[in-house]
XYZ file of C-alpha atoms in Angstrom:
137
model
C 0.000 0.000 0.000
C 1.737 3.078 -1.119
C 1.385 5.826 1.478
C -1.648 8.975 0.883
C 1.352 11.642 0.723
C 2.933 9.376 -1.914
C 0.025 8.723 -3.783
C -0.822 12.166 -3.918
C 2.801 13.414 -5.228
C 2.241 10.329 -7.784
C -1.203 11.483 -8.677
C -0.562 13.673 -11.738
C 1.610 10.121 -13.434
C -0.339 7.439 -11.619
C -2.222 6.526 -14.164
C 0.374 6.105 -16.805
C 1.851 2.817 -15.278
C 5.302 2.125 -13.610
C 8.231 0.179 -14.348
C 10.052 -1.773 -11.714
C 12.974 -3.461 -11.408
C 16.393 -5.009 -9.910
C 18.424 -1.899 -8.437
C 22.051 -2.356 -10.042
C 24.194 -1.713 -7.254
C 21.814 -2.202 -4.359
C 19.408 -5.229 -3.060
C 16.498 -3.395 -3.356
C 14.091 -2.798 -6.233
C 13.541 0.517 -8.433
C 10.068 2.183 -9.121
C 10.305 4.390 -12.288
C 7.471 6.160 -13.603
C 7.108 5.260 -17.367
C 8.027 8.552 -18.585
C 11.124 8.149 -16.716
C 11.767 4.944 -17.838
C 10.791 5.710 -21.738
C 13.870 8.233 -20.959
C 16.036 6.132 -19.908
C 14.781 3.408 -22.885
C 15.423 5.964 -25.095
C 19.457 6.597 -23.903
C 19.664 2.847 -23.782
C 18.244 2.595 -27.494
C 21.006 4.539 -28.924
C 23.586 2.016 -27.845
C 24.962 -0.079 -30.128
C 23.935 -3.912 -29.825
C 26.758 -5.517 -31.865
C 29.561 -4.422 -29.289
C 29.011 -6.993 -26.807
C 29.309 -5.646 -23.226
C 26.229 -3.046 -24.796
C 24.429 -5.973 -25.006
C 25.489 -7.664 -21.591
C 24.447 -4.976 -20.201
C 21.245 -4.218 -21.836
C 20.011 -7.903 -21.092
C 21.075 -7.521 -17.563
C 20.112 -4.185 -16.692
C 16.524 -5.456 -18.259
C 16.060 -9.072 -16.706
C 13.302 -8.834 -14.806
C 11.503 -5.803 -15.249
C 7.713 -5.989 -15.052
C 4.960 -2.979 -15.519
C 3.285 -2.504 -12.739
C -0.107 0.222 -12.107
C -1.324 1.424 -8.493
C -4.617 0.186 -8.326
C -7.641 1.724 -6.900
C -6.723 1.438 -3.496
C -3.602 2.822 -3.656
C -2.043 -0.463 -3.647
C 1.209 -1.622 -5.762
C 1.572 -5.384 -6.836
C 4.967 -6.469 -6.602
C 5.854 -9.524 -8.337
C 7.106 -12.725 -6.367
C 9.991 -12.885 -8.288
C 11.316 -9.079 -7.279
C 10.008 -9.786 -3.762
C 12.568 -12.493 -3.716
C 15.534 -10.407 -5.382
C 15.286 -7.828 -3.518
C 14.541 -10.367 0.155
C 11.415 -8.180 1.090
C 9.799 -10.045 4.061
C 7.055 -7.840 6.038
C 8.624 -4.543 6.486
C 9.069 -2.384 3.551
C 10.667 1.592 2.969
C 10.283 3.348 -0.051
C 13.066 6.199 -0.985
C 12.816 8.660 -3.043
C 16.224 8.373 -5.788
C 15.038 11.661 -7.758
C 13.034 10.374 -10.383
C 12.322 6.989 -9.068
C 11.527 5.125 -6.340
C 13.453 2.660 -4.208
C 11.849 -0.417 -2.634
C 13.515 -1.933 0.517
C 13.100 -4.301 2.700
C 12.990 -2.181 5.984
C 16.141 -4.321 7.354
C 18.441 -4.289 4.472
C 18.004 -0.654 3.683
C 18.822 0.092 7.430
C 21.684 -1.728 7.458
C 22.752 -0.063 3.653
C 22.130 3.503 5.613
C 24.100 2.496 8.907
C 27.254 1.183 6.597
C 27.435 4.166 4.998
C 27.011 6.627 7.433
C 30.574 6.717 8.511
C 32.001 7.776 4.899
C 28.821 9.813 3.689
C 30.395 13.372 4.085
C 33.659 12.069 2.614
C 31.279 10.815 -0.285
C 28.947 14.318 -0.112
C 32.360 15.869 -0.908
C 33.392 14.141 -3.427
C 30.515 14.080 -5.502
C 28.960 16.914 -4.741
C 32.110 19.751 -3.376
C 34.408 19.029 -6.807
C 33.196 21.065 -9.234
C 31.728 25.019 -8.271
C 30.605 25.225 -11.782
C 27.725 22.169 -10.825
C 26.350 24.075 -8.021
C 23.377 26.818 -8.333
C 23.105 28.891 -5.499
């Protein structure tokens, strides 16, 4: 059940359908709106599918996506096979990532948070503090 003040900020897309997927780097999943994900379709469409690690990686970075839609209720559908991936058991958290949505179980994504606590403002620094030109103020 996706919560009312996330359903609301989802209203104005909510009815054109979701994407979701295996995160890359994490074990959790990744909610994308389908504009977003059209985007990002788009990028991936331009890459050329006879040089090989393209194509790796386009079959990976696609195995097991599914379209999802928000029904009614307000409720999302995950399928069995992503709850699995991404070892969802009762607890769930949902982060925003910008344009998508993470989906955690509560436990793991704890546990991602605590690890990197300790090196976040070295990592704030470095991606955010190296270039003056990237920041609006």
């Amino acid at each position: 059940m996706l919560p009312v003040a996330l359903k609301n900020q989802l209203s104005p897309i909510i009815n054109e359908g979701f994407v979701i997927k295996r995160s890359v780097f994490q074990p959790c999943l990744e909610l994308y709106p389908m504009k977003e994900w059209n985007l990002l379709m788009e990028k991936m469409n331009k890459k050329n599918r006879f040089v090989k690690k393209n194509n790796d990686f386009i079959r990976r970075f696609s195995a097991g996506v599914k379209v999802v839609e928000v029904d009614a209720t307000g409720r999302l559908l995950i399928p069995k096979n992503l709850v699995a991936i991404a070892d969802i058991t009762k607890e769930v958290v949902l982060s925003s990532a910008i344009n998508i949505i993470e989906i955690w179980d509560k436990d793991s994504y704890e546990k991602v948070i605590d690890e990197t606590t300790d090196d976040f403002a070295a990592l704030a620094e470095e991606v955010m503090g190296d270039n003056e030109d990237d920041y609006v103020s």
